[in-house]
Short mmCIF file of N, CA and C in Angstrom, two decimals:
data_model
loop_
_atom_site.label_atom_id
_atom_site.label_comp_id
_atom_site.label_asym_id
_atom_site.label_seq_id
_atom_site.Cartn_x
_atom_site.Cartn_y
_atom_site.Cartn_z
N MET A 1 -96.59 136.84 -54.91
CA MET A 1 -97.21 135.65 -54.35
C MET A 1 -98.57 135.40 -55.00
N ASN A 2 -99.32 136.47 -55.26
CA ASN A 2 -100.65 136.33 -55.85
C ASN A 2 -100.56 135.72 -57.25
N ASP A 3 -99.56 136.14 -58.05
CA ASP A 3 -99.38 135.57 -59.38
C ASP A 3 -99.05 134.08 -59.30
N LEU A 4 -98.24 133.71 -58.33
CA LEU A 4 -97.89 132.31 -58.14
C LEU A 4 -99.13 131.49 -57.80
N MET A 5 -99.97 132.01 -56.91
CA MET A 5 -101.20 131.31 -56.54
C MET A 5 -102.13 131.20 -57.74
N ASN A 6 -102.20 132.25 -58.54
CA ASN A 6 -103.04 132.23 -59.72
C ASN A 6 -102.55 131.19 -60.73
N GLU A 7 -101.25 131.14 -60.95
CA GLU A 7 -100.67 130.14 -61.86
C GLU A 7 -100.90 128.73 -61.33
N GLU A 8 -100.75 128.56 -60.03
CA GLU A 8 -100.97 127.25 -59.42
C GLU A 8 -102.44 126.84 -59.57
N SER A 9 -103.34 127.77 -59.36
CA SER A 9 -104.77 127.49 -59.50
C SER A 9 -105.10 127.09 -60.93
N ILE A 10 -104.55 127.80 -61.89
CA ILE A 10 -104.78 127.49 -63.30
C ILE A 10 -104.27 126.09 -63.62
N GLN A 11 -103.12 125.76 -63.07
CA GLN A 11 -102.53 124.44 -63.31
C GLN A 11 -103.39 123.34 -62.69
N ILE A 12 -103.90 123.56 -61.49
CA ILE A 12 -104.76 122.58 -60.82
C ILE A 12 -106.04 122.37 -61.61
N ILE A 13 -106.64 123.45 -62.05
CA ILE A 13 -107.87 123.36 -62.83
C ILE A 13 -107.62 122.64 -64.14
N SER A 14 -106.53 122.95 -64.79
CA SER A 14 -106.17 122.31 -66.05
C SER A 14 -105.97 120.80 -65.85
N THR A 15 -105.29 120.43 -64.78
CA THR A 15 -105.06 119.02 -64.47
C THR A 15 -106.39 118.32 -64.19
N PHE A 16 -107.26 118.97 -63.42
CA PHE A 16 -108.58 118.40 -63.14
C PHE A 16 -109.35 118.18 -64.43
N ASN A 17 -109.35 119.16 -65.30
CA ASN A 17 -110.12 119.07 -66.55
C ASN A 17 -109.62 117.97 -67.47
N LYS A 18 -108.38 117.54 -67.32
CA LYS A 18 -107.82 116.48 -68.16
C LYS A 18 -108.12 115.09 -67.63
N LEU A 19 -108.63 115.00 -66.41
CA LEU A 19 -108.92 113.70 -65.82
C LEU A 19 -110.09 113.02 -66.52
N PRO A 20 -110.15 111.68 -66.46
CA PRO A 20 -111.33 110.99 -66.99
C PRO A 20 -112.57 111.39 -66.19
N LEU A 21 -113.71 111.36 -66.83
CA LEU A 21 -114.95 111.81 -66.21
C LEU A 21 -115.23 111.08 -64.89
N ASP A 22 -115.05 109.79 -64.85
CA ASP A 22 -115.32 109.04 -63.62
C ASP A 22 -114.48 109.56 -62.45
N ARG A 23 -113.24 109.90 -62.71
CA ARG A 23 -112.37 110.43 -61.64
C ARG A 23 -112.82 111.82 -61.23
N LYS A 24 -113.21 112.65 -62.20
CA LYS A 24 -113.70 113.99 -61.88
C LYS A 24 -114.96 113.90 -61.02
N VAL A 25 -115.85 112.98 -61.35
CA VAL A 25 -117.08 112.80 -60.57
C VAL A 25 -116.75 112.33 -59.17
N GLU A 26 -115.81 111.43 -59.05
CA GLU A 26 -115.38 110.93 -57.73
C GLU A 26 -114.86 112.09 -56.87
N ILE A 27 -114.05 112.95 -57.45
CA ILE A 27 -113.52 114.11 -56.73
C ILE A 27 -114.68 115.05 -56.37
N PHE A 28 -115.55 115.32 -57.32
CA PHE A 28 -116.69 116.22 -57.11
C PHE A 28 -117.56 115.73 -55.96
N ARG A 29 -117.83 114.43 -55.93
CA ARG A 29 -118.67 113.87 -54.86
C ARG A 29 -118.02 114.01 -53.49
N GLY A 30 -116.70 114.05 -53.44
CA GLY A 30 -116.00 114.17 -52.17
C GLY A 30 -115.90 115.58 -51.64
N LEU A 31 -116.34 116.55 -52.42
CA LEU A 31 -116.24 117.95 -52.02
C LEU A 31 -117.43 118.41 -51.20
N SER A 32 -117.22 119.44 -50.43
CA SER A 32 -118.31 120.08 -49.70
C SER A 32 -119.21 120.80 -50.72
N PRO A 33 -120.44 121.12 -50.35
CA PRO A 33 -121.29 121.87 -51.28
C PRO A 33 -120.65 123.19 -51.74
N THR A 34 -119.96 123.87 -50.85
CA THR A 34 -119.29 125.12 -51.22
C THR A 34 -118.21 124.88 -52.27
N ALA A 35 -117.41 123.85 -52.07
CA ALA A 35 -116.35 123.52 -53.03
C ALA A 35 -116.95 123.05 -54.36
N ARG A 36 -118.07 122.32 -54.30
CA ARG A 36 -118.74 121.91 -55.54
C ARG A 36 -119.17 123.13 -56.33
N GLU A 37 -119.77 124.09 -55.63
CA GLU A 37 -120.22 125.33 -56.28
C GLU A 37 -119.06 126.04 -56.95
N GLU A 38 -117.94 126.14 -56.26
CA GLU A 38 -116.76 126.81 -56.81
C GLU A 38 -116.17 126.05 -58.00
N LEU A 39 -116.12 124.73 -57.87
CA LEU A 39 -115.55 123.93 -58.95
C LEU A 39 -116.37 124.06 -60.23
N LEU A 40 -117.69 124.08 -60.10
CA LEU A 40 -118.53 124.21 -61.30
C LEU A 40 -118.30 125.53 -62.03
N SER A 41 -117.83 126.54 -61.31
CA SER A 41 -117.60 127.83 -61.96
C SER A 41 -116.33 127.84 -62.80
N VAL A 42 -115.44 126.88 -62.60
CA VAL A 42 -114.17 126.87 -63.33
C VAL A 42 -113.94 125.61 -64.16
N ALA A 43 -114.70 124.57 -63.91
CA ALA A 43 -114.50 123.31 -64.62
C ALA A 43 -114.99 123.41 -66.06
N SER A 44 -114.28 122.73 -66.93
CA SER A 44 -114.81 122.62 -68.29
C SER A 44 -115.90 121.56 -68.26
N ARG A 45 -116.96 121.78 -68.99
CA ARG A 45 -118.08 120.84 -69.08
C ARG A 45 -118.69 120.51 -67.71
N PRO A 46 -119.11 121.52 -66.97
CA PRO A 46 -119.68 121.28 -65.65
C PRO A 46 -120.94 120.41 -65.67
N ALA A 47 -121.69 120.46 -66.76
CA ALA A 47 -122.90 119.65 -66.85
C ALA A 47 -122.57 118.16 -66.80
N ASP A 48 -121.39 117.78 -67.28
CA ASP A 48 -120.99 116.37 -67.22
C ASP A 48 -120.89 115.90 -65.78
N LEU A 49 -120.45 116.79 -64.90
CA LEU A 49 -120.33 116.43 -63.48
C LEU A 49 -121.70 116.32 -62.83
N THR A 50 -122.54 117.29 -63.05
CA THR A 50 -123.84 117.30 -62.36
C THR A 50 -124.76 116.19 -62.86
N ARG A 51 -124.60 115.78 -64.12
CA ARG A 51 -125.43 114.68 -64.65
C ARG A 51 -125.19 113.38 -63.90
N LYS A 52 -124.02 113.25 -63.32
CA LYS A 52 -123.65 112.00 -62.64
C LYS A 52 -124.04 112.00 -61.16
N ILE A 53 -124.63 113.07 -60.70
CA ILE A 53 -125.01 113.20 -59.29
C ILE A 53 -126.50 112.88 -59.17
N SER A 54 -126.87 112.14 -58.15
CA SER A 54 -128.28 111.79 -57.98
C SER A 54 -129.11 113.02 -57.66
N GLU A 55 -130.39 112.91 -57.88
CA GLU A 55 -131.31 114.00 -57.57
C GLU A 55 -131.22 114.37 -56.09
N GLU A 56 -131.18 113.36 -55.24
CA GLU A 56 -131.13 113.59 -53.80
C GLU A 56 -129.84 114.31 -53.40
N GLU A 57 -128.74 113.88 -53.97
CA GLU A 57 -127.45 114.49 -53.65
C GLU A 57 -127.42 115.96 -54.09
N MET A 58 -127.98 116.24 -55.27
CA MET A 58 -128.03 117.62 -55.74
C MET A 58 -128.94 118.45 -54.84
N PHE A 59 -130.08 117.89 -54.45
CA PHE A 59 -131.00 118.59 -53.56
C PHE A 59 -130.30 118.99 -52.26
N PHE A 60 -129.62 118.03 -51.63
CA PHE A 60 -128.97 118.33 -50.35
C PHE A 60 -127.80 119.29 -50.50
N SER A 61 -127.08 119.23 -51.61
CA SER A 61 -125.99 120.18 -51.85
C SER A 61 -126.54 121.60 -51.95
N ILE A 62 -127.62 121.75 -52.70
CA ILE A 62 -128.24 123.08 -52.86
C ILE A 62 -128.80 123.57 -51.53
N LYS A 63 -129.46 122.69 -50.80
CA LYS A 63 -130.04 123.08 -49.51
C LYS A 63 -128.95 123.45 -48.49
N ASP A 64 -127.85 122.70 -48.49
CA ASP A 64 -126.74 123.01 -47.57
C ASP A 64 -126.20 124.41 -47.80
N LEU A 65 -126.10 124.80 -49.05
CA LEU A 65 -125.58 126.12 -49.39
C LEU A 65 -126.64 127.22 -49.27
N GLY A 66 -127.87 126.85 -49.52
CA GLY A 66 -128.93 127.84 -49.66
C GLY A 66 -129.07 128.17 -51.13
N GLU A 67 -130.28 128.26 -51.60
CA GLU A 67 -130.51 128.44 -53.03
C GLU A 67 -129.81 129.66 -53.61
N GLU A 68 -129.79 130.75 -52.89
CA GLU A 68 -129.16 131.97 -53.42
C GLU A 68 -127.65 131.85 -53.53
N SER A 69 -127.06 130.92 -52.79
CA SER A 69 -125.61 130.72 -52.84
C SER A 69 -125.21 129.54 -53.73
N ALA A 70 -126.18 128.84 -54.26
CA ALA A 70 -125.91 127.63 -55.05
C ALA A 70 -126.24 127.82 -56.53
N LEU A 71 -125.96 128.99 -57.04
CA LEU A 71 -126.39 129.31 -58.40
C LEU A 71 -125.74 128.43 -59.46
N ASN A 72 -124.47 128.08 -59.30
CA ASN A 72 -123.84 127.18 -60.28
C ASN A 72 -124.42 125.78 -60.19
N LEU A 73 -124.67 125.32 -58.98
CA LEU A 73 -125.29 124.00 -58.83
C LEU A 73 -126.67 124.00 -59.50
N ILE A 74 -127.44 125.04 -59.27
CA ILE A 74 -128.77 125.12 -59.88
C ILE A 74 -128.65 125.26 -61.40
N ARG A 75 -127.74 126.10 -61.85
CA ARG A 75 -127.55 126.34 -63.29
C ARG A 75 -127.28 125.04 -64.03
N TRP A 76 -126.53 124.15 -63.44
CA TRP A 76 -126.11 122.94 -64.13
C TRP A 76 -126.92 121.70 -63.76
N THR A 77 -128.00 121.86 -63.00
CA THR A 77 -128.85 120.71 -62.71
C THR A 77 -129.50 120.22 -64.00
N THR A 78 -129.80 118.96 -64.01
CA THR A 78 -130.55 118.40 -65.14
C THR A 78 -132.03 118.67 -64.91
N GLY A 79 -132.82 118.48 -65.93
CA GLY A 79 -134.26 118.65 -65.79
C GLY A 79 -134.82 117.70 -64.73
N LYS A 80 -134.33 116.49 -64.72
CA LYS A 80 -134.80 115.49 -63.75
C LYS A 80 -134.44 115.92 -62.32
N GLN A 81 -133.22 116.42 -62.14
CA GLN A 81 -132.80 116.89 -60.82
C GLN A 81 -133.64 118.08 -60.37
N LEU A 82 -133.86 119.03 -61.26
CA LEU A 82 -134.62 120.21 -60.91
C LEU A 82 -136.08 119.85 -60.60
N THR A 83 -136.65 118.95 -61.36
CA THR A 83 -138.01 118.50 -61.09
C THR A 83 -138.10 117.89 -59.70
N TYR A 84 -137.12 117.08 -59.34
CA TYR A 84 -137.09 116.47 -58.01
C TYR A 84 -137.02 117.54 -56.92
N ILE A 85 -136.13 118.50 -57.10
CA ILE A 85 -135.94 119.57 -56.12
C ILE A 85 -137.22 120.39 -55.96
N LEU A 86 -137.80 120.78 -57.07
CA LEU A 86 -139.01 121.59 -57.01
C LEU A 86 -140.19 120.81 -56.45
N ASP A 87 -140.25 119.52 -56.77
CA ASP A 87 -141.33 118.69 -56.25
C ASP A 87 -141.29 118.64 -54.72
N ILE A 88 -140.12 118.60 -54.17
CA ILE A 88 -139.98 118.59 -52.71
C ILE A 88 -140.24 119.98 -52.14
N ASP A 89 -139.67 120.99 -52.75
CA ASP A 89 -139.73 122.34 -52.20
C ASP A 89 -141.06 123.06 -52.37
N LEU A 90 -141.78 122.75 -53.42
CA LEU A 90 -142.99 123.52 -53.71
C LEU A 90 -144.26 122.94 -53.10
N TRP A 91 -144.14 121.82 -52.47
CA TRP A 91 -145.31 121.18 -51.86
C TRP A 91 -145.07 120.98 -50.38
N LYS A 92 -145.95 121.52 -49.59
CA LYS A 92 -145.89 121.38 -48.13
C LYS A 92 -147.20 120.76 -47.67
N ARG A 93 -147.11 119.55 -47.15
CA ARG A 93 -148.31 118.84 -46.68
C ARG A 93 -149.41 118.83 -47.75
N GLU A 94 -149.03 118.43 -48.93
CA GLU A 94 -149.94 118.32 -50.07
C GLU A 94 -150.57 119.65 -50.50
N MET A 95 -149.96 120.74 -50.10
CA MET A 95 -150.42 122.08 -50.50
C MET A 95 -149.31 122.76 -51.29
N PHE A 96 -149.68 123.33 -52.42
CA PHE A 96 -148.73 124.06 -53.24
C PHE A 96 -148.33 125.35 -52.53
N ASP A 97 -147.03 125.61 -52.44
CA ASP A 97 -146.52 126.81 -51.77
C ASP A 97 -146.17 127.85 -52.84
N ALA A 98 -147.10 128.76 -53.12
CA ALA A 98 -146.92 129.75 -54.17
C ALA A 98 -145.77 130.71 -53.88
N LEU A 99 -145.55 131.05 -52.63
CA LEU A 99 -144.45 131.95 -52.28
C LEU A 99 -143.10 131.30 -52.58
N TYR A 100 -142.99 130.04 -52.26
CA TYR A 100 -141.74 129.33 -52.55
C TYR A 100 -141.56 129.18 -54.06
N ALA A 101 -142.66 128.96 -54.77
CA ALA A 101 -142.59 128.87 -56.23
C ALA A 101 -142.09 130.18 -56.82
N LYS A 102 -142.59 131.29 -56.32
CA LYS A 102 -142.14 132.61 -56.79
C LYS A 102 -140.65 132.79 -56.52
N ARG A 103 -140.23 132.37 -55.32
CA ARG A 103 -138.80 132.47 -54.96
C ARG A 103 -137.95 131.66 -55.94
N TRP A 104 -138.36 130.43 -56.22
CA TRP A 104 -137.62 129.59 -57.14
C TRP A 104 -137.61 130.18 -58.56
N LEU A 105 -138.73 130.70 -59.00
CA LEU A 105 -138.78 131.30 -60.33
C LEU A 105 -137.84 132.49 -60.43
N ASN A 106 -137.75 133.28 -59.38
CA ASN A 106 -136.81 134.41 -59.37
C ASN A 106 -135.38 133.92 -59.45
N ILE A 107 -135.06 132.87 -58.72
CA ILE A 107 -133.70 132.31 -58.75
C ILE A 107 -133.37 131.79 -60.14
N ILE A 108 -134.27 130.98 -60.69
CA ILE A 108 -134.04 130.37 -62.00
C ILE A 108 -133.97 131.43 -63.10
N SER A 109 -134.85 132.40 -63.05
CA SER A 109 -134.84 133.43 -64.10
C SER A 109 -133.59 134.31 -64.02
N GLY A 110 -132.99 134.42 -62.86
CA GLY A 110 -131.77 135.20 -62.70
C GLY A 110 -130.52 134.51 -63.19
N LEU A 111 -130.62 133.25 -63.54
CA LEU A 111 -129.44 132.49 -63.99
C LEU A 111 -129.04 132.86 -65.40
N GLY A 112 -130.00 133.29 -66.21
CA GLY A 112 -129.82 133.63 -67.61
C GLY A 112 -128.46 133.96 -68.01
#
């Protein structure tokens, strides 16, 4: 049964990867943050998907999962998306939050 599930999963992923980008993005947008995270780990060209997601949508997906659980989402964010996320997260009432900055640097440096 496990081999059958594995073959079926491979076939589903292959079918997804053959879809036009607009359709893949539509499917990606309809997924939960957890499913988005999982899909990015197996999709070909995951950056193509994340580039089509707004900064706000990426922020909320990462926050819903928690930064430590959203490593694929973070890995494939664009510079603009990451700047937006960090701009919100690193500033609290116009004060720079150095502890949160350290946390984010640890997360980002661990993606290597």
